Short mmCIF file of C-alpha atoms in Angstrom, two decimals:
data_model
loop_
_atom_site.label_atom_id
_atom_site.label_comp_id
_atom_site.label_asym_id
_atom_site.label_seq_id
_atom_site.Cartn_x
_atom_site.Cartn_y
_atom_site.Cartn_z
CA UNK U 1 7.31 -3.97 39.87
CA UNK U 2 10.06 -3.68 37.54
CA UNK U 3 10.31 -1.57 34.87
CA UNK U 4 10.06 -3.53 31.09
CA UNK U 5 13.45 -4.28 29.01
CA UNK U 6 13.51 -2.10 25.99
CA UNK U 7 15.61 -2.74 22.65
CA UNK U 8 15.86 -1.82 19.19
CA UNK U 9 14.84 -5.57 17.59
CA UNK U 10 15.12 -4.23 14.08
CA UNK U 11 16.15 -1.74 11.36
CA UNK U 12 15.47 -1.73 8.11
CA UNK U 13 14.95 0.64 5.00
CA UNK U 14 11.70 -0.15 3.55
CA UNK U 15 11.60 2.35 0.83
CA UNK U 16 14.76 3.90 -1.31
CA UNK U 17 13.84 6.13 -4.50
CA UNK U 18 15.61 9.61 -5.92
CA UNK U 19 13.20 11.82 -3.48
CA UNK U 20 12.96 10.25 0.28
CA UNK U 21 14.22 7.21 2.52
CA UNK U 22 11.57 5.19 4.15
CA UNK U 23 13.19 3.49 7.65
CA UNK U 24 11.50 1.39 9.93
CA UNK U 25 12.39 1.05 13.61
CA UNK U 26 10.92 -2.24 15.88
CA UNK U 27 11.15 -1.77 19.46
CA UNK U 28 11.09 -4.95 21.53
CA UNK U 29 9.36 -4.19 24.58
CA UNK U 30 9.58 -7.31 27.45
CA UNK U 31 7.31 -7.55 30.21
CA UNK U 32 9.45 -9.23 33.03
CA UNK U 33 6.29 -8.56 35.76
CA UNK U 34 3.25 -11.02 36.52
CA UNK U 35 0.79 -8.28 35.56
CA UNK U 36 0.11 -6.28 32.99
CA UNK U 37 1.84 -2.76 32.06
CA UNK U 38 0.59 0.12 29.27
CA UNK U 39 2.89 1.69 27.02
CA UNK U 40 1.27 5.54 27.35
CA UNK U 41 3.46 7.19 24.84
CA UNK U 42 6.64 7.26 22.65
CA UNK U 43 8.98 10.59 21.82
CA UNK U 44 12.13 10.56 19.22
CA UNK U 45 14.55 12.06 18.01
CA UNK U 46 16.06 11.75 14.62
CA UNK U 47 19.37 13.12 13.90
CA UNK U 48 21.01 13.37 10.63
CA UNK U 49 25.11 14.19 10.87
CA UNK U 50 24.45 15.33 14.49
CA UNK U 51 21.79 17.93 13.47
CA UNK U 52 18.46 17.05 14.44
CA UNK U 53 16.23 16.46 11.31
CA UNK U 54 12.66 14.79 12.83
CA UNK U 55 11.10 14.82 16.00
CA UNK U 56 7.56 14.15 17.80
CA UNK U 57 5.73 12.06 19.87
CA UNK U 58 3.17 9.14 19.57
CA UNK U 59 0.33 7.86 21.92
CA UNK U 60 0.09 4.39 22.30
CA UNK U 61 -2.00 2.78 24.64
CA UNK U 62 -0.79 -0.25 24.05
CA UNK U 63 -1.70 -3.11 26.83
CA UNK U 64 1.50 -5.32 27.21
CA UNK U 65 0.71 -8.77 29.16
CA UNK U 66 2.53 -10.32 31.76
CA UNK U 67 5.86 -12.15 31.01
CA UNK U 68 5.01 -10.90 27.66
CA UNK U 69 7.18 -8.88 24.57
CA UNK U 70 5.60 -6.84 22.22
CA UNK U 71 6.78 -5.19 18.93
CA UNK U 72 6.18 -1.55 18.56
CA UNK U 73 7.18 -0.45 14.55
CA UNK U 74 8.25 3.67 14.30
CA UNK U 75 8.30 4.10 10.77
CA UNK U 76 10.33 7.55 9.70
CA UNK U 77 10.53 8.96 6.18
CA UNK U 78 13.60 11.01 5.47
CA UNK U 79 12.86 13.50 2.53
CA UNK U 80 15.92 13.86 0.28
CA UNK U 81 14.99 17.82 -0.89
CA UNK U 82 14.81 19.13 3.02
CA UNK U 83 18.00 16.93 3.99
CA UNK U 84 20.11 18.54 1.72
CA UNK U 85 18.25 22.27 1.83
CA UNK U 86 18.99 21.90 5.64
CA UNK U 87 22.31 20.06 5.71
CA UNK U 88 24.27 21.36 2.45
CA UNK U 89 27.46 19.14 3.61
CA UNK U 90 25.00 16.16 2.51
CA UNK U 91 24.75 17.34 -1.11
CA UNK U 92 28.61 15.76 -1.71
CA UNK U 93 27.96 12.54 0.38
CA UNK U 94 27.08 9.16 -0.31
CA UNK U 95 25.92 8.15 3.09
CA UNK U 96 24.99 9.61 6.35
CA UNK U 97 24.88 8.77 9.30
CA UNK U 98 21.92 8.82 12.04
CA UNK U 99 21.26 8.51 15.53
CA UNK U 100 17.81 7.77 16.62
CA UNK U 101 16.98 8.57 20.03
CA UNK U 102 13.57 7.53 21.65
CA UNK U 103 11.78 7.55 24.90
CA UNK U 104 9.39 5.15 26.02
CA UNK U 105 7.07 6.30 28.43
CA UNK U 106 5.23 3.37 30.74
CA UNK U 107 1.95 3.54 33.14
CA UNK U 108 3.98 1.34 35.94
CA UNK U 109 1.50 0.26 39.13
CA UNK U 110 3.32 1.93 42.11
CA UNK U 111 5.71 3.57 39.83
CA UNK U 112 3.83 5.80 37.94
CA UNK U 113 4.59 7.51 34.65
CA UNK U 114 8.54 5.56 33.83
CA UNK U 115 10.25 6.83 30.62
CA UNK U 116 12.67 4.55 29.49
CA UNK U 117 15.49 5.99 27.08
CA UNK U 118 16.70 4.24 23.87
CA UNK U 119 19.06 5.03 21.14
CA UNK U 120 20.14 3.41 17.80
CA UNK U 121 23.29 4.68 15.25
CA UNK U 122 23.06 3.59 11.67
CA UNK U 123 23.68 5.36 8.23
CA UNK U 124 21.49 5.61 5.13
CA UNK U 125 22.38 6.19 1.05
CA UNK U 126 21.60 9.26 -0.04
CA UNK U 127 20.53 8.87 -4.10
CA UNK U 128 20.81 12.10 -6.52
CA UNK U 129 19.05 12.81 -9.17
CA UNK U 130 21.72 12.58 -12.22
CA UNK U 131 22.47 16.38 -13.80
CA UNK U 132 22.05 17.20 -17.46
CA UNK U 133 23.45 20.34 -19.37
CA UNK U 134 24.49 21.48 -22.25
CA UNK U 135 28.09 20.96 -23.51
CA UNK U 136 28.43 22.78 -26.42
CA UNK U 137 27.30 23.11 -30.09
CA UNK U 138 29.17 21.92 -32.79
CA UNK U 139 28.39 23.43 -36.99
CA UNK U 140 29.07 20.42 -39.04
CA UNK U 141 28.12 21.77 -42.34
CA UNK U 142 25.77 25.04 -43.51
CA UNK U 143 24.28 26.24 -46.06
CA UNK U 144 21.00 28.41 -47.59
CA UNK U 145 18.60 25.99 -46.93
CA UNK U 146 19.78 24.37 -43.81
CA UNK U 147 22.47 23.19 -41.44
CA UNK U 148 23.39 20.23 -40.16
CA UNK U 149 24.98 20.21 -36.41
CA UNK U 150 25.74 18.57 -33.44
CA UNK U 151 24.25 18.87 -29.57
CA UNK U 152 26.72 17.70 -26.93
CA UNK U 153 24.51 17.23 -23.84
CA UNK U 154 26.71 16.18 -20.64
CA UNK U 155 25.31 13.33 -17.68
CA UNK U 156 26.64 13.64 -14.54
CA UNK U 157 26.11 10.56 -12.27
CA UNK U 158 27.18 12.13 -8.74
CA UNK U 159 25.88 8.86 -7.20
CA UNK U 160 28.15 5.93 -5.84
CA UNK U 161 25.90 3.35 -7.99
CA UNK U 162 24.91 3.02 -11.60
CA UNK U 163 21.59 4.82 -12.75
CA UNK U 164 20.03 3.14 -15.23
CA UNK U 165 18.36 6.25 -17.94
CA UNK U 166 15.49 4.43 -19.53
CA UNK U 167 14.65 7.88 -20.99
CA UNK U 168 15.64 11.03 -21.44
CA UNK U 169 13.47 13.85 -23.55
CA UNK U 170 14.74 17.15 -24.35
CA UNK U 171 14.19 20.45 -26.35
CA UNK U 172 16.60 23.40 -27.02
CA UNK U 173 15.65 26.82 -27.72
CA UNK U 174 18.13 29.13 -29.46
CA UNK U 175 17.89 32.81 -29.54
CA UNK U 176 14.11 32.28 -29.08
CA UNK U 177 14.19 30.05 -31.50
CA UNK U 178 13.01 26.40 -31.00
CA UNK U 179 15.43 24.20 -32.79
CA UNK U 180 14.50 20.93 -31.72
CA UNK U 181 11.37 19.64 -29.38
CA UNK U 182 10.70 16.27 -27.28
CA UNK U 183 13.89 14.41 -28.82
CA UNK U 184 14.20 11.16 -27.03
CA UNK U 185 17.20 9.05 -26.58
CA UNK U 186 17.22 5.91 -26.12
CA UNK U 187 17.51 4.19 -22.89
CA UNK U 188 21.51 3.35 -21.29
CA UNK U 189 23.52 3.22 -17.91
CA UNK U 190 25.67 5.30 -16.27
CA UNK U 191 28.15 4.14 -13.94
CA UNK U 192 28.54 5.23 -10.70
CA UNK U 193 30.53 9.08 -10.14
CA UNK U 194 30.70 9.38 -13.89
CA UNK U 195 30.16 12.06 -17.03
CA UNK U 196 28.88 11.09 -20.12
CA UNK U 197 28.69 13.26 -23.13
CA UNK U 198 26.00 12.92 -25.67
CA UNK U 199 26.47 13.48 -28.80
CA UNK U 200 23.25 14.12 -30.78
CA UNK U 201 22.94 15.20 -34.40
CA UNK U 202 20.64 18.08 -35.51
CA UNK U 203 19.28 19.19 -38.18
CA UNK U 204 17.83 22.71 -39.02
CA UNK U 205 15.90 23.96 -42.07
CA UNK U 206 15.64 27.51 -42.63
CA UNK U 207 12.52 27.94 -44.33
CA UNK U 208 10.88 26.28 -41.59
CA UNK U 209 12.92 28.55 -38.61
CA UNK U 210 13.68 31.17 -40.35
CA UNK U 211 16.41 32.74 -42.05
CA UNK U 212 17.68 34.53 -39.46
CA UNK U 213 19.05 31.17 -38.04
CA UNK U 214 21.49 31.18 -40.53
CA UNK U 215 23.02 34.88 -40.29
CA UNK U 216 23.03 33.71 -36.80
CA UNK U 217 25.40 30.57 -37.29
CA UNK U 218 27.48 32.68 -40.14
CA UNK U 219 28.73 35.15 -37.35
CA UNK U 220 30.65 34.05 -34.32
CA UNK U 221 27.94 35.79 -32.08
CA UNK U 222 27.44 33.91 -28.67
CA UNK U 223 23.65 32.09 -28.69
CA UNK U 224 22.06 32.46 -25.91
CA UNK U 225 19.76 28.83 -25.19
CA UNK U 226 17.06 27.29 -23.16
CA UNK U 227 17.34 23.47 -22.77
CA UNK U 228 14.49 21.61 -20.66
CA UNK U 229 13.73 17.98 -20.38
CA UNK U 230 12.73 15.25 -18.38
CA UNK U 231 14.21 12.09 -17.72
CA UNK U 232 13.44 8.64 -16.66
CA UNK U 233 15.87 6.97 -14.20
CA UNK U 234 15.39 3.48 -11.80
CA UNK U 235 18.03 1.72 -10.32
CA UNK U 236 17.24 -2.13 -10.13
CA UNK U 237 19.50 -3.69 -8.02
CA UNK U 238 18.88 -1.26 -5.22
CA UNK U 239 15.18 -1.65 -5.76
CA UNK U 240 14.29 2.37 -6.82
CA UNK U 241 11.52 2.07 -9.20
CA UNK U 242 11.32 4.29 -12.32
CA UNK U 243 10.69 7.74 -11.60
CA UNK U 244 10.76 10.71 -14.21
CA UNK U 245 12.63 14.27 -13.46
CA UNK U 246 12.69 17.79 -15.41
CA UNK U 247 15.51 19.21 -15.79
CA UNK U 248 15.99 23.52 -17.30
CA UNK U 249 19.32 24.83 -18.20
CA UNK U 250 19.76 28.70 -19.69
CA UNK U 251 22.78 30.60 -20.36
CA UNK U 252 25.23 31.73 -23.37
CA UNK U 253 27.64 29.22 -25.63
CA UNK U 254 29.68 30.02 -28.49
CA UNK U 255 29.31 28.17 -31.52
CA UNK U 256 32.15 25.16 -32.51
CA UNK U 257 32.76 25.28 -36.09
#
């Protein structure tokens, strides 16, 4: 009785979107005996940059025949969120890399319980969801009954690929004030490790927001603003599928005139 020949036969990333990393793992198990052997259990072992991200153990019972190889699939899902929440140093990396160490444990006649060891290095993309904030407000022209302006919204692509935006909704609040609601612009691409600035024209009446608004853009008083949003990113040639985000940015800006 010998114990079976065990190797990784495949690896492969069947899943890739903004939030997790599906892999799959085949394991080639080959019977070199004349009888059947069972494959009782597996354990792993994931690690991600060294630091061990997923483990646990699966029983098989799996009957593999004589002179025989079977596949046995391990599929792993790496969530994006609890990578970077437990490995910061991930947050301002493309890639990482990963070791995958297993155990195959065997019900061998005459041998008994056998665990056979096996271990595969690799690396995986790490996608991020694009950032949006607020640049700056520009005054283009004011007067009693209204103003007429200009949002500067900033897109940061951290990723080393292009992100196509197929929509992006936003609203800003001013002082309390809603100025603008579900705006949408229209769909474009950002290439990869870039900044775009927006440049979006408002327009404000005052009897509908109130005159205050205007006393408000006559001074040179800081506003303080709420922007929210969502947005509606894919990436085609790397097979993510559309997904939509919210994004929520507060804090103080001082008015360009």
């Amino acid at each position: 009785i010998k114990p079976p020949e065990v190797s990784v036969a495949n690896t492969s990333i069947t899943g890739l979107s903004f939030t997790e990393v599906n892999l799959l793992f085949d394991l080639n198990i080959k019977n070199t005996n004349n009888l059947a052997i069972k494959l009782q259990g597996l354990d792993y072992q994931l690690l991600i940059n060294d630091n061990t991200f997923l483990s646990g153990n699966q029983n098989q019972g799996i009957e593999i025949a004589a002179f025989a190889d079977n596949i046995v699939s391990l599929p792993l899902t790496l969530k994006l969120v609890d990578m970077y929440k437990t490995i910061t140093s991930l947050i301002n990396q493309d890639t990482s890399a990963y070791q995958l160490d297993c155990g195959l444990t065997f019900d061998l006649p005459v041998l008994g319980a056998t665990r056979i060891p096996i271990s595969k290095k690799g690396s995986v993309p790490l996608p991020k969801i694009p950032n949006v904030s607020l640049e700056g407000i520009k005054l283009n022209s004011l007067n009693l009954a209204g103003a007429n302006l200009e949002l500067k919204l900033n897109v940061k692509n951290a990723n080393a690929f292009a992100v196509l935006f197929n929509n992006l909704n936003y609203g800003l609040a001013v002082n309390g004030v809603n100025w603008v609601q579900a705006a949408a612009v229209k769909g474009f691409s950002l290439n990869e490790k870039k900044n775009q600035t927006l440049t979006l024209p408002l327009s404000l009446n005052f009897v509908q927001i109130g005159s205050a608004v205007y006393q408000l853009l006559s001074s040179n008083k800081p506003l303080s603003f709420k922007l929210n949003g969502d947005l509606n990113l894919s990436v085609p040639n790397l097979g993510i599928p559309p997904s939509t985000f919210s994004f929520d940015q507060s804090g103080e800006t001082s008015l360009k005139k």
